[in-house]
């Protein structure tokens, strides 16, 4: 059966890096259908809205979304602000598609190991942060959110079902890895964390093949610097995940190479997800062939693993990226003396060739 992918290239370097991700996917020789739609500033210019209804409709019927990036200075002053690309496209997409599980792998590429601020073997990490994306203090109860000048209030809310569904996503991901989940909370202080822990314990009992442990968030922040290799899957709520995923990303030393997935509930037998590089639209280098396409390519690898349940195909793409970097090819952002400078499309072509040869 055909693997149906909605392609939302977006703005700036989004189209360039997405092109290379598609090139690499095609090298897998599987039966893909790629369907394109406008998003972000490009959609605003063409239709007057950064997320046209036909774009959302395409995402709703596809198995997965491959997303580039949106935004740029030419749309920063669009009024009303709700029509600006990030606010008018990204946030509604996440909400409408119920993308509640944000998955951010942080894996050091061996050939870029010296870029890690943690020198030596300690900087060689391979972990995933699974962050709850649609609940917690960032959403809370809008009616209770206030600031009267002297006193400001945000509320943190979690329901059992919200915790359960993300804990189950963590189980699924851990099964393709070392089968270890560290659930991170602040259960010594917060009621929401105590509920979180209770539900995670239930999920752990139902899935004994995956080892669960609990860790307090302050300890986790410290352990990530002290001994990050101990982690396989870090499962945590929205705000803790926001902070810890950035901390983990920096350990790899290469923020611009990192992919992400935002997952929803399964549609039929497939987990629906939106896959995108963690970087933005980089308007400063757009259209110059200088963008590094690896984050987009690795996002496509995540799509193979999580939505299409083809972890070997995902690993094949990752291995191809490592091979190409080991051979010394570098885009401008990671260039160092002694390596060979290549363009966005040359890097994509090299990875695609390595995938096809595998
Ligand atoms: P950015 O990630 O676009 O760029 C930061 C710096 O990193 C720039 O110097 C850029 O040239 C460089 N860079 C980023 N990706 C790169 C790549 N693949 N290869 C080489 N260099 C790369 O962040 P920013 O400058 O803060 O934001 C630019 C625009 O992107 C803004 O409009 C912002 O709102 C938007 N943005 C969008 C998303 C998204 O679509 N998910 C995420 C973040 C920012």
CSV table of C-alpha atoms and ligand atoms in Angstrom, one decimal:
chain,number,residue,atom,x,y,z
A,1,UNK,CA,0.0,0.0,0.0
A,2,UNK,CA,1.3,3.5,-0.9
A,3,UNK,CA,2.8,5.6,1.9
A,4,UNK,CA,1.0,8.9,1.6
A,5,UNK,CA,3.0,11.9,2.7
A,6,UNK,CA,1.8,15.5,2.8
A,7,UNK,CA,4.7,17.8,1.9
A,8,UNK,CA,4.6,21.3,3.4
A,9,UNK,CA,7.9,23.0,2.4
A,10,UNK,CA,7.1,26.4,3.8
A,11,UNK,CA,9.5,29.4,3.6
A,12,UNK,CA,13.2,30.3,3.6
A,13,UNK,CA,15.3,27.2,3.5
A,14,UNK,CA,12.3,25.0,4.1
A,15,UNK,CA,11.8,24.2,0.4
A,16,UNK,CA,15.5,23.4,-0.2
A,17,UNK,CA,16.0,21.1,2.8
A,18,UNK,CA,12.6,19.3,2.2
A,19,UNK,CA,13.6,18.7,-1.4
A,20,UNK,CA,16.7,16.7,-0.2
A,21,UNK,CA,14.6,14.8,2.4
A,22,UNK,CA,12.3,13.7,-0.4
A,23,UNK,CA,15.3,12.8,-2.6
A,24,UNK,CA,16.6,10.5,0.2
A,25,UNK,CA,13.2,8.9,0.8
A,26,UNK,CA,12.9,8.2,-2.9
A,27,UNK,CA,16.2,6.4,-2.8
A,28,UNK,CA,14.6,3.8,-0.5
A,29,UNK,CA,12.6,2.6,-3.5
A,30,UNK,CA,9.3,2.2,-1.6
A,31,UNK,CA,5.9,3.1,-2.9
A,32,UNK,CA,5.5,6.8,-1.7
A,33,UNK,CA,2.9,9.3,-2.8
A,34,UNK,CA,4.0,12.8,-2.1
A,35,UNK,CA,1.3,15.5,-2.2
A,36,UNK,CA,2.3,19.2,-1.8
A,37,UNK,CA,0.5,22.1,-0.1
A,38,UNK,CA,1.3,25.7,0.7
A,39,UNK,CA,2.1,26.7,4.3
A,40,UNK,CA,3.5,29.7,6.1
A,41,UNK,CA,4.4,33.0,4.4
A,42,UNK,CA,4.3,31.3,1.0
A,43,UNK,CA,0.6,30.4,1.7
A,44,UNK,CA,-0.1,33.8,3.1
A,45,UNK,CA,1.2,35.5,-0.1
A,46,UNK,CA,-0.8,33.2,-2.4
A,47,UNK,CA,-4.0,32.9,-0.5
A,48,UNK,CA,-4.1,35.4,2.3
A,49,UNK,CA,-3.8,32.8,5.1
A,50,UNK,CA,-0.7,30.9,6.3
A,51,UNK,CA,-2.7,27.7,6.8
A,52,UNK,CA,-5.3,27.4,4.0
A,53,UNK,CA,-8.1,25.0,4.5
A,54,UNK,CA,-6.9,22.7,1.7
A,55,UNK,CA,-3.5,22.4,3.4
A,56,UNK,CA,-5.1,21.3,6.6
A,57,UNK,CA,-7.4,18.9,4.7
A,58,UNK,CA,-4.4,17.4,3.0
A,59,UNK,CA,-2.7,16.8,6.3
A,60,UNK,CA,-5.8,15.3,7.7
A,61,UNK,CA,-6.0,12.6,5.0
A,62,UNK,CA,-2.3,11.9,4.7
A,63,UNK,CA,-0.4,9.3,6.8
A,64,UNK,CA,2.3,11.8,7.7
A,65,UNK,CA,3.4,15.4,7.2
A,66,UNK,CA,6.9,16.3,6.1
A,67,UNK,CA,7.4,19.9,7.1
A,68,UNK,CA,10.1,22.4,6.2
A,69,UNK,CA,10.0,25.6,8.2
A,70,UNK,CA,7.9,28.8,8.2
A,71,UNK,CA,8.5,32.4,8.8
A,72,UNK,CA,10.7,35.3,7.7
A,73,UNK,CA,11.2,39.0,8.1
A,74,UNK,CA,8.7,39.9,5.3
A,75,UNK,CA,5.8,38.4,7.4
A,76,UNK,CA,6.9,39.6,10.8
A,77,UNK,CA,4.6,42.7,10.7
A,78,UNK,CA,1.6,41.1,9.1
A,79,UNK,CA,-1.6,42.2,10.9
A,80,UNK,CA,-3.5,40.7,12.6
A,81,UNK,CA,-0.7,38.8,14.2
A,82,UNK,CA,-2.8,35.6,14.0
A,83,UNK,CA,-2.0,35.6,10.2
A,84,UNK,CA,1.8,35.5,10.8
A,85,UNK,CA,3.3,32.2,9.7
A,86,UNK,CA,4.4,30.8,13.1
A,87,UNK,CA,1.2,31.8,15.0
A,88,UNK,CA,-1.2,31.2,12.1
A,89,UNK,CA,0.2,28.0,10.7
A,90,UNK,CA,2.4,26.1,13.2
A,91,UNK,CA,0.3,26.4,16.3
A,92,UNK,CA,-3.1,25.6,14.6
A,93,UNK,CA,-1.5,22.7,12.8
A,94,UNK,CA,-0.4,21.2,16.1
A,95,UNK,CA,-3.8,21.8,17.7
A,96,UNK,CA,-6.0,20.7,14.7
A,97,UNK,CA,-3.9,17.5,14.2
A,98,UNK,CA,-3.7,16.8,17.9
A,99,UNK,CA,0.0,16.4,17.9
A,100,UNK,CA,0.4,15.9,21.6
A,101,UNK,CA,3.7,14.0,21.6
A,102,UNK,CA,6.8,15.8,20.7
A,103,UNK,CA,9.8,13.5,20.1
A,104,UNK,CA,13.3,15.0,19.9
A,105,UNK,CA,16.2,12.6,19.5
A,106,UNK,CA,19.5,13.9,20.6
A,107,UNK,CA,22.2,11.8,19.0
A,108,UNK,CA,25.8,12.8,18.6
A,109,UNK,CA,27.2,12.0,15.2
A,110,UNK,CA,30.6,10.4,15.8
A,111,UNK,CA,32.3,12.5,13.1
A,112,UNK,CA,31.0,15.7,14.8
A,113,UNK,CA,31.8,14.6,18.3
A,114,UNK,CA,34.3,17.4,19.0
A,115,UNK,CA,31.4,19.9,18.6
A,116,UNK,CA,29.8,18.7,21.8
A,117,UNK,CA,30.4,20.9,24.9
A,118,UNK,CA,30.9,17.6,26.8
A,119,UNK,CA,34.3,16.5,25.6
A,120,UNK,CA,35.2,12.9,24.9
A,121,UNK,CA,33.0,9.8,25.2
A,122,UNK,CA,30.5,11.6,27.6
A,123,UNK,CA,29.4,13.8,24.7
A,124,UNK,CA,28.5,10.7,22.6
A,125,UNK,CA,24.8,10.4,23.5
A,126,UNK,CA,21.8,8.7,21.9
A,127,UNK,CA,18.6,9.6,23.7
A,128,UNK,CA,15.1,10.7,22.9
A,129,UNK,CA,13.1,13.3,24.8
A,130,UNK,CA,9.4,12.6,24.6
A,131,UNK,CA,7.6,15.8,25.6
A,132,UNK,CA,3.9,16.2,26.2
A,133,UNK,CA,3.0,19.1,23.8
A,134,UNK,CA,-0.6,20.1,24.3
A,135,UNK,CA,-1.2,20.2,28.1
A,136,UNK,CA,0.4,21.4,31.3
A,137,UNK,CA,1.1,25.0,32.4
A,138,UNK,CA,1.4,26.3,28.8
A,139,UNK,CA,-2.2,25.6,28.3
A,140,UNK,CA,-3.7,25.5,31.8
A,141,UNK,CA,-7.1,27.1,32.2
A,142,UNK,CA,-7.1,30.3,30.1
A,143,UNK,CA,-9.8,31.9,32.4
A,144,UNK,CA,-7.4,31.6,35.4
A,145,UNK,CA,-4.4,33.0,33.6
A,146,UNK,CA,-3.9,36.6,34.8
A,147,UNK,CA,-1.5,39.3,35.7
A,148,UNK,CA,-3.0,42.2,37.8
A,149,UNK,CA,0.4,43.9,38.2
A,150,UNK,CA,1.0,42.6,41.7
A,151,UNK,CA,0.0,39.0,41.2
A,152,UNK,CA,0.3,36.7,38.1
A,153,UNK,CA,-1.3,33.3,37.8
A,154,UNK,CA,-0.7,30.3,35.4
A,155,UNK,CA,-2.3,27.0,36.1
A,156,UNK,CA,-0.8,23.5,35.4
A,157,UNK,CA,-3.4,20.9,34.5
A,158,UNK,CA,-3.1,17.3,33.5
A,159,UNK,CA,-5.7,14.6,33.1
A,160,UNK,CA,-5.1,10.9,33.5
A,161,UNK,CA,-5.9,10.3,29.8
A,162,UNK,CA,-3.4,12.9,28.7
A,163,UNK,CA,-0.6,11.3,30.7
A,164,UNK,CA,-1.6,7.8,29.7
A,165,UNK,CA,-1.5,8.5,25.9
A,166,UNK,CA,1.9,10.0,26.0
A,167,UNK,CA,3.3,7.3,28.3
A,168,UNK,CA,2.0,4.7,25.7
A,169,UNK,CA,3.8,6.6,22.9
A,170,UNK,CA,7.0,6.4,25.0
A,171,UNK,CA,6.6,2.6,25.4
A,172,UNK,CA,6.2,2.3,21.6
A,173,UNK,CA,9.4,4.3,20.9
A,174,UNK,CA,11.4,2.6,23.7
A,175,UNK,CA,10.6,-0.8,22.1
A,176,UNK,CA,12.7,0.2,19.0
A,177,UNK,CA,15.5,1.3,21.3
A,178,UNK,CA,17.0,0.1,24.6
A,179,UNK,CA,13.6,-0.3,26.3
A,180,UNK,CA,14.3,2.1,29.1
A,181,UNK,CA,12.0,5.0,30.0
A,182,UNK,CA,13.0,7.7,32.6
A,183,UNK,CA,9.8,9.5,33.6
A,184,UNK,CA,10.7,13.0,34.8
A,185,UNK,CA,8.5,15.0,37.1
A,186,UNK,CA,8.5,17.0,40.3
A,187,UNK,CA,6.4,14.6,42.4
A,188,UNK,CA,7.9,15.8,45.7
A,189,UNK,CA,6.1,19.2,45.2
A,190,UNK,CA,3.4,19.1,42.5
A,191,UNK,CA,0.0,17.4,42.5
A,192,UNK,CA,0.1,17.1,38.7
A,193,UNK,CA,3.4,15.3,39.0
A,194,UNK,CA,2.0,12.9,41.5
A,195,UNK,CA,-0.9,12.1,39.1
A,196,UNK,CA,1.7,11.8,36.3
A,197,UNK,CA,3.7,9.2,38.4
A,198,UNK,CA,0.6,7.2,39.3
A,199,UNK,CA,-0.5,6.9,35.6
A,200,UNK,CA,3.1,6.1,34.4
A,201,UNK,CA,3.3,3.4,37.1
A,202,UNK,CA,0.1,1.8,35.7
A,203,UNK,CA,1.4,2.0,32.1
A,204,UNK,CA,4.7,0.4,33.3
A,205,UNK,CA,2.9,-2.4,35.0
A,206,UNK,CA,1.0,-3.1,31.8
A,207,UNK,CA,4.2,-3.1,29.7
A,208,UNK,CA,6.7,-5.1,31.7
A,209,UNK,CA,9.1,-5.5,28.7
A,210,UNK,CA,10.0,-1.8,29.1
A,211,UNK,CA,11.9,-0.7,32.2
A,212,UNK,CA,10.5,2.5,33.8
A,213,UNK,CA,12.3,4.6,36.4
A,214,UNK,CA,11.3,8.0,37.9
A,215,UNK,CA,13.5,11.0,38.3
A,216,UNK,CA,12.9,14.5,39.6
A,217,UNK,CA,13.4,17.2,37.0
A,218,UNK,CA,16.2,19.0,38.9
A,219,UNK,CA,18.1,15.8,39.2
A,220,UNK,CA,17.5,15.1,35.5
A,221,UNK,CA,18.9,18.5,34.4
A,222,UNK,CA,22.0,17.7,36.4
A,223,UNK,CA,22.3,14.1,35.2
A,224,UNK,CA,22.1,15.2,31.6
A,225,UNK,CA,25.3,17.1,32.0
A,226,UNK,CA,27.0,14.6,34.4
A,227,UNK,CA,26.2,11.3,32.7
A,228,UNK,CA,23.8,11.7,29.7
A,229,UNK,CA,24.6,8.2,28.4
A,230,UNK,CA,22.4,6.7,31.2
A,231,UNK,CA,19.3,7.9,29.3
A,232,UNK,CA,17.4,6.1,26.6
A,233,UNK,CA,13.9,7.7,26.5
A,234,UNK,CA,13.1,10.7,28.8
A,235,UNK,CA,9.3,11.0,29.2
A,236,UNK,CA,8.1,14.3,30.6
A,237,UNK,CA,5.5,17.0,30.7
A,238,UNK,CA,5.3,20.1,28.5
A,239,UNK,CA,7.4,22.7,30.3
A,240,UNK,CA,10.0,20.3,31.7
A,241,UNK,CA,10.3,18.8,28.2
A,242,UNK,CA,10.8,22.2,26.6
A,243,UNK,CA,13.8,22.9,28.8
A,244,UNK,CA,15.3,19.4,28.9
A,245,UNK,CA,15.0,18.8,25.1
A,246,UNK,CA,17.0,22.0,24.4
A,247,UNK,CA,19.6,21.0,27.0
A,248,UNK,CA,19.9,17.5,25.4
A,249,UNK,CA,20.1,19.0,21.9
A,250,UNK,CA,23.1,21.2,22.9
A,251,UNK,CA,25.0,18.2,24.2
A,252,UNK,CA,25.2,16.9,20.6
A,253,UNK,CA,26.8,20.3,19.7
A,254,UNK,CA,24.9,20.6,16.5
A,255,UNK,CA,21.5,22.2,16.9
A,256,UNK,CA,21.2,22.6,13.2
A,257,UNK,CA,21.3,18.9,12.4
A,258,UNK,CA,18.5,17.7,14.7
A,259,UNK,CA,15.2,16.3,13.6
A,260,UNK,CA,11.9,16.1,15.4
A,261,UNK,CA,8.5,14.4,15.3
A,262,UNK,CA,5.2,15.5,16.7
A,263,UNK,CA,2.9,12.5,17.0
A,264,UNK,CA,-0.8,12.0,17.4
A,265,UNK,CA,-3.0,8.9,17.9
A,266,UNK,CA,-2.8,6.1,15.4
A,267,UNK,CA,-4.9,6.4,12.2
A,268,UNK,CA,-5.7,2.8,11.4
A,269,UNK,CA,-2.5,1.0,12.0
A,270,UNK,CA,-0.2,4.0,11.5
A,271,UNK,CA,0.8,6.6,14.1
A,272,UNK,CA,0.1,10.0,12.5
A,273,UNK,CA,3.0,12.5,12.8
A,274,UNK,CA,4.4,15.7,11.6
A,275,UNK,CA,8.2,15.6,11.0
A,276,UNK,CA,10.3,18.7,10.9
A,277,UNK,CA,13.8,19.9,11.5
A,278,UNK,CA,14.2,21.7,14.8
A,279,UNK,CA,15.7,24.7,13.0
A,280,UNK,CA,13.7,27.6,11.5
A,281,UNK,CA,13.6,29.0,8.0
A,282,UNK,CA,17.0,30.6,8.1
A,283,UNK,CA,16.2,33.6,5.8
A,284,UNK,CA,19.8,34.7,6.0
A,285,UNK,CA,21.0,31.8,3.9
A,286,UNK,CA,17.8,31.0,1.9
A,287,UNK,CA,18.2,30.3,-1.8
A,288,UNK,CA,22.0,30.1,-1.6
A,289,UNK,CA,22.5,26.3,-1.5
A,290,UNK,CA,24.2,26.7,1.9
A,291,UNK,CA,21.5,25.1,4.1
A,292,UNK,CA,22.3,21.9,5.8
A,293,UNK,CA,19.6,19.4,4.8
A,294,UNK,CA,20.6,16.7,7.4
A,295,UNK,CA,18.0,17.7,10.0
A,296,UNK,CA,15.3,17.4,7.4
A,297,UNK,CA,16.7,14.1,6.1
A,298,UNK,CA,16.8,12.7,9.7
A,299,UNK,CA,13.2,13.9,10.2
A,300,UNK,CA,12.3,11.7,7.2
A,301,UNK,CA,14.1,8.8,8.9
A,302,UNK,CA,12.0,9.3,12.0
A,303,UNK,CA,8.9,9.2,9.7
A,304,UNK,CA,9.9,5.8,8.4
A,305,UNK,CA,10.3,4.5,12.0
A,306,UNK,CA,7.3,6.0,13.8
A,307,UNK,CA,4.6,6.4,11.2
A,308,UNK,CA,5.5,3.6,8.7
A,309,UNK,CA,6.8,1.3,11.4
A,310,UNK,CA,9.9,0.7,9.3
A,311,UNK,CA,12.7,1.2,11.8
A,312,UNK,CA,15.3,-0.5,9.5
A,313,UNK,CA,14.6,2.0,6.7
A,314,UNK,CA,15.1,4.8,9.2
A,315,UNK,CA,18.3,3.3,10.4
A,316,UNK,CA,19.5,3.0,6.8
A,317,UNK,CA,19.0,6.7,6.3
A,318,UNK,CA,20.9,7.5,9.6
A,319,UNK,CA,23.7,5.2,8.6
A,320,UNK,CA,23.9,6.9,5.2
A,321,UNK,CA,24.2,10.3,6.9
A,322,UNK,CA,27.0,9.1,9.2
A,323,UNK,CA,28.8,7.5,6.2
A,324,UNK,CA,28.7,10.8,4.2
A,325,UNK,CA,29.9,12.8,7.2
A,326,UNK,CA,32.6,10.3,7.8
A,327,UNK,CA,33.7,10.7,4.2
A,328,UNK,CA,34.4,14.3,5.0
A,329,UNK,CA,31.5,16.1,3.2
A,330,UNK,CA,30.3,19.2,5.0
A,331,UNK,CA,27.8,22.0,4.4
A,332,UNK,CA,29.0,25.5,5.3
A,333,UNK,CA,27.6,25.5,8.9
A,334,UNK,CA,29.7,22.5,9.9
A,335,UNK,CA,32.7,23.0,7.7
A,336,UNK,CA,36.2,22.8,9.2
A,337,UNK,CA,39.6,22.8,7.6
A,338,UNK,CA,40.4,19.4,6.1
A,339,UNK,CA,36.8,18.6,5.1
A,340,UNK,CA,35.1,19.1,1.7
A,341,UNK,CA,32.6,22.0,1.4
A,342,UNK,CA,29.4,20.9,-0.5
A,343,UNK,CA,26.0,22.6,-1.3
A,344,UNK,CA,22.6,21.6,0.1
A,345,UNK,CA,21.8,19.5,-3.0
A,346,UNK,CA,25.2,17.9,-3.1
A,347,UNK,CA,24.8,16.8,0.5
A,348,UNK,CA,21.3,15.4,-0.2
A,349,UNK,CA,22.5,13.6,-3.3
A,350,UNK,CA,25.4,12.0,-1.4
A,351,UNK,CA,23.1,10.7,1.3
A,352,UNK,CA,20.6,9.4,-1.3
A,353,UNK,CA,23.4,7.6,-3.1
A,354,UNK,CA,24.6,6.0,0.1
A,355,UNK,CA,21.0,4.9,0.9
A,356,UNK,CA,20.6,3.4,-2.5
A,357,UNK,CA,23.9,1.6,-2.3
A,358,UNK,CA,23.1,0.0,1.1
B,1,LIG,P1,16.8,29.7,12.4
B,1,LIG,O1,16.9,28.3,13.0
B,1,LIG,O2,16.1,29.8,11.2
B,1,LIG,O3,18.3,30.2,12.2
B,1,LIG,C1,19.3,30.4,13.2
B,1,LIG,C2,20.7,30.4,12.6
B,1,LIG,O4,21.0,29.0,12.2
B,1,LIG,C3,20.8,31.2,11.3
B,1,LIG,O5,22.1,31.8,11.3
B,1,LIG,C4,20.7,30.2,10.2
B,1,LIG,O6,21.4,30.5,9.0
B,1,LIG,C5,21.3,28.9,10.9
B,1,LIG,N1,20.6,27.7,10.4
B,1,LIG,C6,19.4,27.2,10.7
B,1,LIG,N2,19.2,26.1,10.1
B,1,LIG,C7,20.2,25.9,9.3
B,1,LIG,C8,20.6,24.8,8.4
B,1,LIG,N3,19.7,23.8,8.1
B,1,LIG,N4,21.8,24.9,7.8
B,1,LIG,C9,22.6,25.9,8.0
B,1,LIG,N5,22.4,26.9,8.9
B,1,LIG,C10,21.2,26.9,9.5
B,1,LIG,O7,16.2,30.6,13.6
B,1,LIG,P2,15.9,32.1,13.5
B,1,LIG,O8,16.9,32.9,12.7
B,1,LIG,O9,15.6,32.5,15.0
B,1,LIG,O10,14.4,32.2,12.8
B,1,LIG,C11,14.3,32.5,11.4
B,1,LIG,C12,12.8,32.3,11.1
B,1,LIG,O11,12.4,31.0,11.3
B,1,LIG,C13,11.9,33.2,11.9
B,1,LIG,O12,10.9,33.7,11.1
B,1,LIG,C14,11.4,32.2,13.0
B,1,LIG,O13,10.1,32.6,13.5
B,1,LIG,C15,11.2,30.9,12.1
B,1,LIG,N6,11.2,29.7,12.8
B,1,LIG,C16,10.4,28.7,12.3
B,1,LIG,C17,10.4,27.5,12.9
B,1,LIG,C18,9.5,26.4,12.3
B,1,LIG,O14,9.0,26.6,11.2
B,1,LIG,N7,9.3,25.3,13.0
B,1,LIG,C19,11.2,27.2,14.0
B,1,LIG,C20,12.1,28.2,14.5
B,1,LIG,C21,12.1,29.4,13.9
